[in-house]
Short mmCIF file of C-alpha atoms in Angstrom, two decimals:
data_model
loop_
_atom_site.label_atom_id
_atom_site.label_comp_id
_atom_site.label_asym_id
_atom_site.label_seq_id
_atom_site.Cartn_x
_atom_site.Cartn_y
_atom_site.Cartn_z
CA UNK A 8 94.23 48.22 154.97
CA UNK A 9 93.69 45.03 156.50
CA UNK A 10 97.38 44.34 156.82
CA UNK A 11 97.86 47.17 159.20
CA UNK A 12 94.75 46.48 161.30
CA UNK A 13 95.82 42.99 161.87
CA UNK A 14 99.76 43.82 162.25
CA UNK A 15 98.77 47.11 164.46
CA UNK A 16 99.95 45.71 167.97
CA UNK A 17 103.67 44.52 165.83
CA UNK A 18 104.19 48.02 164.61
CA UNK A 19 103.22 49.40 167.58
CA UNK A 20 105.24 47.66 169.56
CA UNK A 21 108.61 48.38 167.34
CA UNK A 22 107.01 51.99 167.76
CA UNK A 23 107.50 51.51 171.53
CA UNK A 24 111.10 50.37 170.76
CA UNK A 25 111.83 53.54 168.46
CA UNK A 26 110.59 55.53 170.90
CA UNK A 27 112.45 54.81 174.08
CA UNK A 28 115.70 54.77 172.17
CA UNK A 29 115.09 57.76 170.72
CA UNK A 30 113.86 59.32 174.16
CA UNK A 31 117.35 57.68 176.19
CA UNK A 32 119.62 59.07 173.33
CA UNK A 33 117.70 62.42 173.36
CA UNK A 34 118.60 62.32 177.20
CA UNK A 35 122.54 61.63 177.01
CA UNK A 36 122.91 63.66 173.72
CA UNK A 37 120.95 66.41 175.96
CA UNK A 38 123.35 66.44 179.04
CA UNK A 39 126.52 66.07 176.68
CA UNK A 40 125.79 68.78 175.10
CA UNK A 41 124.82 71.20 177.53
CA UNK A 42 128.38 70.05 179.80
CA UNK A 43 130.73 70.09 177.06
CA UNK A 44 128.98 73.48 175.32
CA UNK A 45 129.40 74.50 178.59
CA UNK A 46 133.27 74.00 178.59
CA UNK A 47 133.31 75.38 175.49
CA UNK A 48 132.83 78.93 176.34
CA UNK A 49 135.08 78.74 179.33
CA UNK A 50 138.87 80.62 179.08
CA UNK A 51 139.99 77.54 180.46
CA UNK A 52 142.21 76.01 177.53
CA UNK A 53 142.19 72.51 179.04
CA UNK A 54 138.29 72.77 179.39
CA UNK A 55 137.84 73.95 175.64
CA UNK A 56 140.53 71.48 174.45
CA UNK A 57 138.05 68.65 175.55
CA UNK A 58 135.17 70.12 174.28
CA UNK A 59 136.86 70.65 170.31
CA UNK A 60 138.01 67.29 170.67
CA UNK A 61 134.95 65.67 171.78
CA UNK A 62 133.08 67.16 169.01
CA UNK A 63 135.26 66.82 166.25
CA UNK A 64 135.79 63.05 166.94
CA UNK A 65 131.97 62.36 167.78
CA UNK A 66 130.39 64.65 164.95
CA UNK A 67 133.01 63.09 162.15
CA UNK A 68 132.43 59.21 162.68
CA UNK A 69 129.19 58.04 161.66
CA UNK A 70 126.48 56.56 164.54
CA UNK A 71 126.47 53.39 162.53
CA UNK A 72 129.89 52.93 162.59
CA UNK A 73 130.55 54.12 166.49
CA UNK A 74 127.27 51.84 166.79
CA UNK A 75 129.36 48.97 165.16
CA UNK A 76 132.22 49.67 166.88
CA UNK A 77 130.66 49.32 170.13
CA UNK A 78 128.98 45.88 169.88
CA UNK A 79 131.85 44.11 167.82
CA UNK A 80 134.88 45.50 168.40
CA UNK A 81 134.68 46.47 172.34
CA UNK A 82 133.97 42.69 172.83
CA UNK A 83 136.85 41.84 171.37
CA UNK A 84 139.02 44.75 173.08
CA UNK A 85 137.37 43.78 176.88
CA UNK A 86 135.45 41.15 177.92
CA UNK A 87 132.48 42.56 177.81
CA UNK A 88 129.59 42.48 175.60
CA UNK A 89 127.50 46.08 175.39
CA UNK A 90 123.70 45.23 175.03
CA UNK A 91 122.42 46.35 171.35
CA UNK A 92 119.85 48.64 172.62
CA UNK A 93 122.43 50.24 174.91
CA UNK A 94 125.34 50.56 171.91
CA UNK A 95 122.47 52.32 169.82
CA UNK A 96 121.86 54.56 172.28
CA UNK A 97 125.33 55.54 173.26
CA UNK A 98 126.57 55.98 169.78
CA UNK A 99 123.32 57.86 168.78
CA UNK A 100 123.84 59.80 172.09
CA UNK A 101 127.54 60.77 171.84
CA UNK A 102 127.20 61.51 168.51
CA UNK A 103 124.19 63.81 168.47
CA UNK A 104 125.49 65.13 171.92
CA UNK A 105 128.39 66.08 169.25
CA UNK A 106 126.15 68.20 167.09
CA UNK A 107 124.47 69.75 170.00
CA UNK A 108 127.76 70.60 171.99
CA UNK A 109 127.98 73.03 169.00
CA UNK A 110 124.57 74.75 169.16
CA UNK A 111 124.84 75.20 172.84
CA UNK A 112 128.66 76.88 172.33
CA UNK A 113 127.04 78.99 169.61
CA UNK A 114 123.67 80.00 172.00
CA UNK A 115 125.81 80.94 174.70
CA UNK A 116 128.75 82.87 172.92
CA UNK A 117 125.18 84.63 171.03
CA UNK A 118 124.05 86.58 174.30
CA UNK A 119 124.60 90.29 173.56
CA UNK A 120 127.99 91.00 175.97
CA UNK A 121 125.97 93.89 177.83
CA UNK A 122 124.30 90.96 179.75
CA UNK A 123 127.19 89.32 180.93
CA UNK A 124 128.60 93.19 181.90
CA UNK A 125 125.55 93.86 183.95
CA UNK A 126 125.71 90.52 185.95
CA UNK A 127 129.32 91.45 186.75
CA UNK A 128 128.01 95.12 187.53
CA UNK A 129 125.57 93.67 189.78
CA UNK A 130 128.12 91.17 192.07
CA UNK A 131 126.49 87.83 190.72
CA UNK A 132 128.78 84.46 190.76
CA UNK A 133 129.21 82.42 187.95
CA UNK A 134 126.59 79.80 188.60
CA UNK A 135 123.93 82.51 189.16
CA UNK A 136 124.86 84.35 185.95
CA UNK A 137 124.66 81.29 184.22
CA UNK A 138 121.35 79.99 185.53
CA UNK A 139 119.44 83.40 185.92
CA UNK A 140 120.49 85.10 182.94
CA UNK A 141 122.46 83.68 180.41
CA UNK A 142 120.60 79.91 179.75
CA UNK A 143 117.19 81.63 179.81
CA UNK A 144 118.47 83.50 176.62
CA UNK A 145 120.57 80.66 175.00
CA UNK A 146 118.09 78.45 175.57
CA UNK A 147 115.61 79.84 173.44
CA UNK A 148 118.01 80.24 170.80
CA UNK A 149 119.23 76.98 171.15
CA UNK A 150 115.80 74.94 170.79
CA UNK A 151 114.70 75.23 167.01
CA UNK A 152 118.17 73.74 166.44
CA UNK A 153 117.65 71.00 169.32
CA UNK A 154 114.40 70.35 167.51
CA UNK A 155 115.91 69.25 164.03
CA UNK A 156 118.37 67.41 165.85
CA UNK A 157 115.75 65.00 167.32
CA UNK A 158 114.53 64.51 164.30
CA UNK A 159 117.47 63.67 162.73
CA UNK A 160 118.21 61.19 165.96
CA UNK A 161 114.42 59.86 165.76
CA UNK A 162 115.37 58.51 162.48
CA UNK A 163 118.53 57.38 162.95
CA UNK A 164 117.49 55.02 165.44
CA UNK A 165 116.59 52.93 162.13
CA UNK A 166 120.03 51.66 162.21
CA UNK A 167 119.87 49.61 165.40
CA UNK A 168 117.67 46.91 163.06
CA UNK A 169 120.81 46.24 161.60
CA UNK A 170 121.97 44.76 165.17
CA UNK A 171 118.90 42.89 165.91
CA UNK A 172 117.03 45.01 167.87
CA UNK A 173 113.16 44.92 167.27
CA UNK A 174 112.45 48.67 166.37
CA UNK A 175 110.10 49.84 163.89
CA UNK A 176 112.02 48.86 160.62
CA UNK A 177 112.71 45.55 161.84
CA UNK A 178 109.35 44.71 161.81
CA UNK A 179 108.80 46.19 158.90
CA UNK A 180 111.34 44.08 157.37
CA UNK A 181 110.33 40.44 159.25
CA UNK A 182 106.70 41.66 157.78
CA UNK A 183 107.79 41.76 154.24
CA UNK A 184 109.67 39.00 154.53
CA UNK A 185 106.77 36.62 155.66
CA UNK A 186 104.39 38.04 153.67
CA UNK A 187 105.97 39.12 150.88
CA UNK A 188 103.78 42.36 150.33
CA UNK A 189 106.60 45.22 150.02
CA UNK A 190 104.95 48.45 149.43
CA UNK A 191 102.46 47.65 152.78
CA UNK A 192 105.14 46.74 155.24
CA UNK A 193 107.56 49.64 154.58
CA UNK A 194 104.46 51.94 153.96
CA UNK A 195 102.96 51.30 157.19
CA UNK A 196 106.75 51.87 158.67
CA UNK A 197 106.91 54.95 157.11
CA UNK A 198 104.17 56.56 158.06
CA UNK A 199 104.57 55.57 161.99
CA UNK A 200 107.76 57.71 161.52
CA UNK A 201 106.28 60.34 160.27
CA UNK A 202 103.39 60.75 162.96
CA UNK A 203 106.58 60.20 165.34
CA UNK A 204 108.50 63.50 163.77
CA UNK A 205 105.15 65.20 163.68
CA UNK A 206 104.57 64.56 167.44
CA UNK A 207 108.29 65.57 168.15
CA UNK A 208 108.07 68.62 166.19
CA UNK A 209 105.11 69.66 168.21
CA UNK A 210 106.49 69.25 171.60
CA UNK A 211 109.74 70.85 170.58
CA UNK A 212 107.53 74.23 169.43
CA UNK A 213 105.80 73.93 173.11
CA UNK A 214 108.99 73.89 174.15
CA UNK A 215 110.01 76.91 172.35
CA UNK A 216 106.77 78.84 172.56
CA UNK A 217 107.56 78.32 176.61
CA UNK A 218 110.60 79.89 176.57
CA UNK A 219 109.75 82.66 174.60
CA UNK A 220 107.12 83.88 176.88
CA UNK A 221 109.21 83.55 179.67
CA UNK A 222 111.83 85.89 178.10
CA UNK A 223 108.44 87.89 176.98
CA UNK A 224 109.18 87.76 172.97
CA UNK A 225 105.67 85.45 172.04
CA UNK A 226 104.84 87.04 168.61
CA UNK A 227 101.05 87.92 168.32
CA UNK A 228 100.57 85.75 165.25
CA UNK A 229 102.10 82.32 166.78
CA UNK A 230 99.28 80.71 168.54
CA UNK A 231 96.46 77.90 167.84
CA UNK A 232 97.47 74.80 167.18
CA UNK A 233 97.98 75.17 163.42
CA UNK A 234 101.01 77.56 163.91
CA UNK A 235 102.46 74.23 165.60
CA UNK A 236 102.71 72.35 162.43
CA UNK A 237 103.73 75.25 160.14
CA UNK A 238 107.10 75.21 159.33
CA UNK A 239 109.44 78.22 160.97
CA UNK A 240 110.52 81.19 159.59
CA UNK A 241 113.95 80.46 157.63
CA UNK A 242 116.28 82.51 159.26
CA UNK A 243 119.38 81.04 159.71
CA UNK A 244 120.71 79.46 156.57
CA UNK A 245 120.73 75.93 156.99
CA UNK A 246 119.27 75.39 160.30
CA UNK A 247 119.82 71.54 159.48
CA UNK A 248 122.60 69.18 160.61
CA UNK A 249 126.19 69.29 159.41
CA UNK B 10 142.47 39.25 171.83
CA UNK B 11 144.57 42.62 170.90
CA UNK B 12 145.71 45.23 168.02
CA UNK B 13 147.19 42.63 165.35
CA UNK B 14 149.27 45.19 163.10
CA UNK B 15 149.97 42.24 160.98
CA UNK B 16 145.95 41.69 160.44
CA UNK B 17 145.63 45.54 159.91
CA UNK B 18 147.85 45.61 156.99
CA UNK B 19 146.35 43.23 155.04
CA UNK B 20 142.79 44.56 154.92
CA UNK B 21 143.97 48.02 154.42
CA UNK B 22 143.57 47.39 150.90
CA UNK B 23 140.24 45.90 150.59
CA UNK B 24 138.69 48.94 152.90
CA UNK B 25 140.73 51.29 150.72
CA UNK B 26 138.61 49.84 148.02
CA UNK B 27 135.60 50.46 149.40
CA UNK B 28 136.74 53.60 150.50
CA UNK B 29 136.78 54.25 146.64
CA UNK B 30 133.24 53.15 146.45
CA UNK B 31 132.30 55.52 149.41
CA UNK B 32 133.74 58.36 147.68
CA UNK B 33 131.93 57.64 144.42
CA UNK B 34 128.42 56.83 145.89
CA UNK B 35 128.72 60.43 147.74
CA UNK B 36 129.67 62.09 145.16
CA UNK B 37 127.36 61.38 142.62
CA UNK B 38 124.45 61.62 145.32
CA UNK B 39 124.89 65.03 145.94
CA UNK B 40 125.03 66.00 142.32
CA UNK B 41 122.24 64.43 142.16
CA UNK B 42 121.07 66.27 145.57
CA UNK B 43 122.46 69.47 144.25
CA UNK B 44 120.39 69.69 140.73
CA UNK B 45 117.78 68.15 142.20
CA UNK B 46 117.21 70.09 145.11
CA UNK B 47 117.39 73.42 142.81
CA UNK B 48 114.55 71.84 140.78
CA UNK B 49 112.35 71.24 144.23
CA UNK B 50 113.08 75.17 145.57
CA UNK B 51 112.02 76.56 142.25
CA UNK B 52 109.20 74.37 142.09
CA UNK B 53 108.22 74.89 144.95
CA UNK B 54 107.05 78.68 144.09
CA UNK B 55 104.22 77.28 141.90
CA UNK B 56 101.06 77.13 143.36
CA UNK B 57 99.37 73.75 143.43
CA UNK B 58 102.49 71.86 142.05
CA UNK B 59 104.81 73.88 144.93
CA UNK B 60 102.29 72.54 147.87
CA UNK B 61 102.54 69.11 146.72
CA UNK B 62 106.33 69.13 146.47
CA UNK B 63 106.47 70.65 150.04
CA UNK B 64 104.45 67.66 151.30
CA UNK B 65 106.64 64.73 149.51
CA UNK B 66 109.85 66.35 150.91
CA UNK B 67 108.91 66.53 154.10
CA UNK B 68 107.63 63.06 154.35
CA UNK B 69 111.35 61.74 152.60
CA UNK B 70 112.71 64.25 155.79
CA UNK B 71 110.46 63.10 158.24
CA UNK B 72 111.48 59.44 157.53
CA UNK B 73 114.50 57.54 158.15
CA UNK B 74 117.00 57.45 155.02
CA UNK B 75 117.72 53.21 155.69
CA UNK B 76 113.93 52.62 155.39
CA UNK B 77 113.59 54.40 152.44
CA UNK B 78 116.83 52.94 151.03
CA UNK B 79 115.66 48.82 151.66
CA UNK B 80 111.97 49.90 150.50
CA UNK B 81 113.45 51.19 146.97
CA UNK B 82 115.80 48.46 146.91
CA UNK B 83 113.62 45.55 146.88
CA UNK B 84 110.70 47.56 144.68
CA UNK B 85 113.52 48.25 141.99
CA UNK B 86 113.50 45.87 139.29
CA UNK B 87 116.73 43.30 139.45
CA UNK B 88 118.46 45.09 136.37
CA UNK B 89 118.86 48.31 138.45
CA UNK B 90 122.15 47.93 140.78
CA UNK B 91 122.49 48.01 144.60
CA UNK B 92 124.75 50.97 143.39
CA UNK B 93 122.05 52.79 141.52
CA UNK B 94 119.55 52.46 144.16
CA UNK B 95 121.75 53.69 146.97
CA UNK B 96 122.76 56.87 144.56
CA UNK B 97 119.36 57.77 144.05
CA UNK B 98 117.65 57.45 147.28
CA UNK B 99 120.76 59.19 149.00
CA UNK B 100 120.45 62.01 146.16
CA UNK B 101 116.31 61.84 146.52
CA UNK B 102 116.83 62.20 150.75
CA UNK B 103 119.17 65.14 150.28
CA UNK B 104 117.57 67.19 147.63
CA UNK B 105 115.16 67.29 150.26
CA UNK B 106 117.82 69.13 152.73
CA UNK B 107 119.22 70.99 149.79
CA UNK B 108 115.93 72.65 148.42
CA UNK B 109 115.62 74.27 151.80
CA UNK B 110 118.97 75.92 151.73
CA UNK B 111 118.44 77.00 147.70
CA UNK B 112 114.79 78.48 149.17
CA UNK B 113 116.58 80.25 152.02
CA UNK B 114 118.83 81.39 149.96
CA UNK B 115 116.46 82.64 147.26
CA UNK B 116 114.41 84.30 150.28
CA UNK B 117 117.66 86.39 150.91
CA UNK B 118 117.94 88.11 147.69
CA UNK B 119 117.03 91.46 148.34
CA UNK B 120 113.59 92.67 147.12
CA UNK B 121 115.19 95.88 145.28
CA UNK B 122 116.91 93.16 142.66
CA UNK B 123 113.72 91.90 141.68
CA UNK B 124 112.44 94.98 141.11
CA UNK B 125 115.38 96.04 139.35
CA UNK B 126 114.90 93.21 137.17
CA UNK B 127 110.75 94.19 136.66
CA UNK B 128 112.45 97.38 135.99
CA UNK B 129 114.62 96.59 133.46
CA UNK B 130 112.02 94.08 131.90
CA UNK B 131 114.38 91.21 132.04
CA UNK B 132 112.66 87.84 130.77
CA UNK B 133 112.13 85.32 133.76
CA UNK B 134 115.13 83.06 132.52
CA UNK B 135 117.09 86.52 132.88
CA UNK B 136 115.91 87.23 135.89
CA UNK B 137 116.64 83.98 137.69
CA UNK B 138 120.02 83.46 135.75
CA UNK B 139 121.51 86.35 135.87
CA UNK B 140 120.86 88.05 138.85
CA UNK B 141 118.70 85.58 141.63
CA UNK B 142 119.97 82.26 141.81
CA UNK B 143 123.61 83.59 141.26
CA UNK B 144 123.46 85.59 144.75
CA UNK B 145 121.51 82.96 145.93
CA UNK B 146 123.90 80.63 145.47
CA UNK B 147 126.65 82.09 146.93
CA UNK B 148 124.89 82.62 149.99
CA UNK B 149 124.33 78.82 150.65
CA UNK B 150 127.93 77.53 149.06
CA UNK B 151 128.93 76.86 152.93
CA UNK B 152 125.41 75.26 154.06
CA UNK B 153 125.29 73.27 150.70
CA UNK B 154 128.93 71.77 151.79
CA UNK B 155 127.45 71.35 155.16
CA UNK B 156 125.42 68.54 153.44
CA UNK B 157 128.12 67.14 151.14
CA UNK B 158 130.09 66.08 155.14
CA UNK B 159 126.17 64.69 156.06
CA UNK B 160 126.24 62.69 152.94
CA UNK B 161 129.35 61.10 153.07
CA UNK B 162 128.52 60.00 156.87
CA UNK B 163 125.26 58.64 155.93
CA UNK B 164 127.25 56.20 152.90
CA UNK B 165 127.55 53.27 155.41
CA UNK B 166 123.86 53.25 155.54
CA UNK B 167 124.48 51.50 151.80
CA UNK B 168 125.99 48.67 153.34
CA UNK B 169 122.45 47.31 154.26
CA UNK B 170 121.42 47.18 150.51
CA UNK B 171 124.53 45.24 150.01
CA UNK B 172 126.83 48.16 148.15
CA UNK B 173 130.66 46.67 148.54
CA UNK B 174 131.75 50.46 150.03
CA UNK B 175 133.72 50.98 153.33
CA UNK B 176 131.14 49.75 156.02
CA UNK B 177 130.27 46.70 153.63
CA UNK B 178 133.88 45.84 153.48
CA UNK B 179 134.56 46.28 157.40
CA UNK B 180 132.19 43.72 157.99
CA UNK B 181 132.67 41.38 155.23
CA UNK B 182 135.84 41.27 156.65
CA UNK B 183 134.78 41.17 160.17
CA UNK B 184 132.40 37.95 159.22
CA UNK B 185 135.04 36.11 157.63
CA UNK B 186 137.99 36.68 160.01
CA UNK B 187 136.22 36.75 163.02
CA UNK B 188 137.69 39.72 164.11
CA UNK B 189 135.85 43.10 164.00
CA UNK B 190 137.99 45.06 165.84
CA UNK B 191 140.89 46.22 163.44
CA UNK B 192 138.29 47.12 160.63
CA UNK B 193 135.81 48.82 162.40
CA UNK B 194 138.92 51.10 163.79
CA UNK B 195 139.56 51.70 160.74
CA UNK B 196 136.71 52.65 159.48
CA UNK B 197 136.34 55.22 161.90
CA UNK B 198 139.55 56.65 161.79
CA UNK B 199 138.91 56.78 157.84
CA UNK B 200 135.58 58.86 158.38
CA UNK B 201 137.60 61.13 160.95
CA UNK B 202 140.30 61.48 158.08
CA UNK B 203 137.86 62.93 155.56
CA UNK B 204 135.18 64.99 158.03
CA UNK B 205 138.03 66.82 160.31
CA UNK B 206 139.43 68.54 157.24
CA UNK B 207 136.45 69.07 155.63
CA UNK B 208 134.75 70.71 158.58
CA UNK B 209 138.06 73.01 158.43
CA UNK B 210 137.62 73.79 155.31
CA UNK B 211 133.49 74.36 155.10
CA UNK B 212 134.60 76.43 158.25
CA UNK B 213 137.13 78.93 155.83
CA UNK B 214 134.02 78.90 152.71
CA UNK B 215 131.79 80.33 155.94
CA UNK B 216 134.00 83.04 156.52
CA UNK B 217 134.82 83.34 152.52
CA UNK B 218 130.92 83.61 151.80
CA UNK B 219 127.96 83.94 154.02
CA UNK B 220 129.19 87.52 155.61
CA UNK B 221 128.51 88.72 151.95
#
């Protein structure tokens, strides 16, 4: 125990690090995906031409290797050099952004057709269809999914130690390697990332608890803070990432 | 500096190696993900065993798949390969992924067969063998393939315990040349190669099997 109490403010720093990558790449991956998921479910062919080929190139190459790409080969290509921390986050971001591009397409296409007839019935423009009616409902169906994906972008953060930035499993591995003691250093890693999933998952089900009550479907038995931790109902088969 | 086709074609084959070695480590991971995941869903009905399952997968989910691969890499003993190591933790990280699709899957049998079987008095082994796991199965066949495409884009992650596949190759090559650029294109263009199709094709097994 004493190795963590006196290597607390290390860890906690490469916390920090985990954290604000994960939180910048949560941001792009966000607005990517809501613009081209958006342009997905336009009639537009041009519009939905971008969107398949933005997420068939950005979901199929791995964020390590668009990650790699980024800080050795677009040095070569230009003459600039992209900052580690900001490759990470823009291949974590465009390729989560990828995944998410998918679930919003899939949210949007999901509300029930009689919706979109009654905003036409009723004179509304696009833009007010869209915000009034049709992202309150997508959006709650779109948020368990959003919450995996976090997760899955939380941990793949991990990879920007291989680049030399200071995040969590960096200084688990400089720990191990000056003190030799293994099982602590990656232990202690570990379980930071875990309280960081944990603390996503919770906000994510605030999140989604929000937006249910606002569309007025709050199930009696999902409050107290317990029902935060529980895992959801399986409904759709494999919720998870592709 | 720019494109050198000349460069390009002489790496090809030492990436097409580790290509080979990509294809390998995936596949036996998700065997191993596949068999091992069943094990997890079914054991995960028992009572104090299935509780203590739950909470080991979802720390291996919770937690990044390169930590766990460098921690079991330098714990292993030096007899057990980079290889090895990178096959097991990949299949260990999956099964974790996979025992949740087997469990939904399982959830979605209807009721009336198991009470069929409780009619019938089939023996348990019966029961799960000849009528639960096999409609459970073909529920998930898309969602399981799902995590075959994860798998095989989470193989670079090897590289960092050393295992000569695609990523390791890119960048040996991109040490010793200087030049990054016409491997790490390649690489990509490789992954895009394998996923594009395969998404096409998980795409046809959706329609072919989950509107049962």
């Amino acid at each position: 125990m004493d190795f963590f109490i006196d290597r607390l403010p290390l860890y906690l720093s490469g916390a920090g690090t985990t954290l604000v990558i994960t939180l910048l790449g949560a941001a792009l991956a966000f607005v990517l995906a809501m613009v081209v998921g958006m342009l997905g479910t336009l009639r537009n062919r041009a519009a939905r031409a971008v969107a398949t080929g933005y997420t068939e190139t950005f979901r199929g190459v791995a964020a390590l290797v668009l990650m790699y790409w980024m800080a050795f080969a677009i040095p070569q290509l230009t003459p600039y050099e992209i900052d580690p921390v900001f490759a990470a986050v823009l291949a974590l971001g465009l390729n989560v952004g990828a995944y998410g591009a998918e679930v919003v397409r899939a949210a949007i296409n999901a509300v029930p057709r009689a919706q979109i007839e009654a905003t036409i019935a009723l004179n509304m423009s696009w833009w007010r269809r869209t915000r009034s009616v049709v992202l309150p409902q997508a959006w709650a169906q779109m948020l368990p999914t959003f919450g995996n994906l976090v997760i899955e972008l939380m941990k793949a953060t991990a990879i920007v130690s291989l680049i030399g930035v200071a995040d969590l499993t960096r200084v688990a591995q400089e720990q191990r390697a000056a003190t030799g003691e293994t099982i602590a250093a990656f232990t202690g890693a570990l379980v930071v990332y875990f309280v960081i999933a944990q603390l996503l998952i919770v906000g994510m089900r605030l999140l989604e608890r929000r937006a249910n009550r606002r569309l007025g479907r709050l199930p009696a038995s999902d409050t107290g803070l317990w029902a935060l931790l529980r895992p959801p109902p399986a409904t759709a088969i494999g919720g998870g990432r592709r | 500096m720019t494109w050198d086709w000349e460069f390009t074609g002489k790496i090809i084959p030492d990436l097409l190696d580790g290509l080979v070695v990509t294809v390998q480590a995936t596949l036996l991971g998700y065997v191993l993900a596949l068999v091992l995941g069943l094990a997890v869903a079914l054991a995960r009905r028992v009572p104090v065993l299935g509780t203590a399952v739950f909470a080991v997968m979802e720390f291996i989910r919770c937690t990044p798949l390169l930590v766990q691969l460098v921690f079991v890499f330098y714990l292993a003993p030096s007899y057990v390969s980079a290889f090895t190591v990178g096959v097991a933790v990949l299949g260990v990280h999956y099964a974790a992924y996979t025992a949740e699709v087997y469990r939904s899957g399982i959830e979605g049998v209807p009721p009336g067969q198991w009470e069929a079987c409780r009619a019938l008095s089939l023996p348990p082994h019966r029961t799960w063998g000849a009528v639960v796991l096999p409609q459970a199965i073909r529920r998930v066949i898309p969602a399981l393939g799902n995590y075959l495409i994860a798998m095989f884009k989470d193989t670079p992650l090897l590289f960092a315990i050393t295992v000569g596949e695609l990523m390791y190759q890119a960048s040996r090559i991109g040490g010793v040349y200087f030049r990054y650029l016409e491997a790490m294109t390649l690489v990509g263009l490789f992954f895009l190669l394998v996923s594009v199709p395969s998404a096409v094709l998980i795409r046809r097994l959706e329609r072919r099997y989950a509107a049962v």
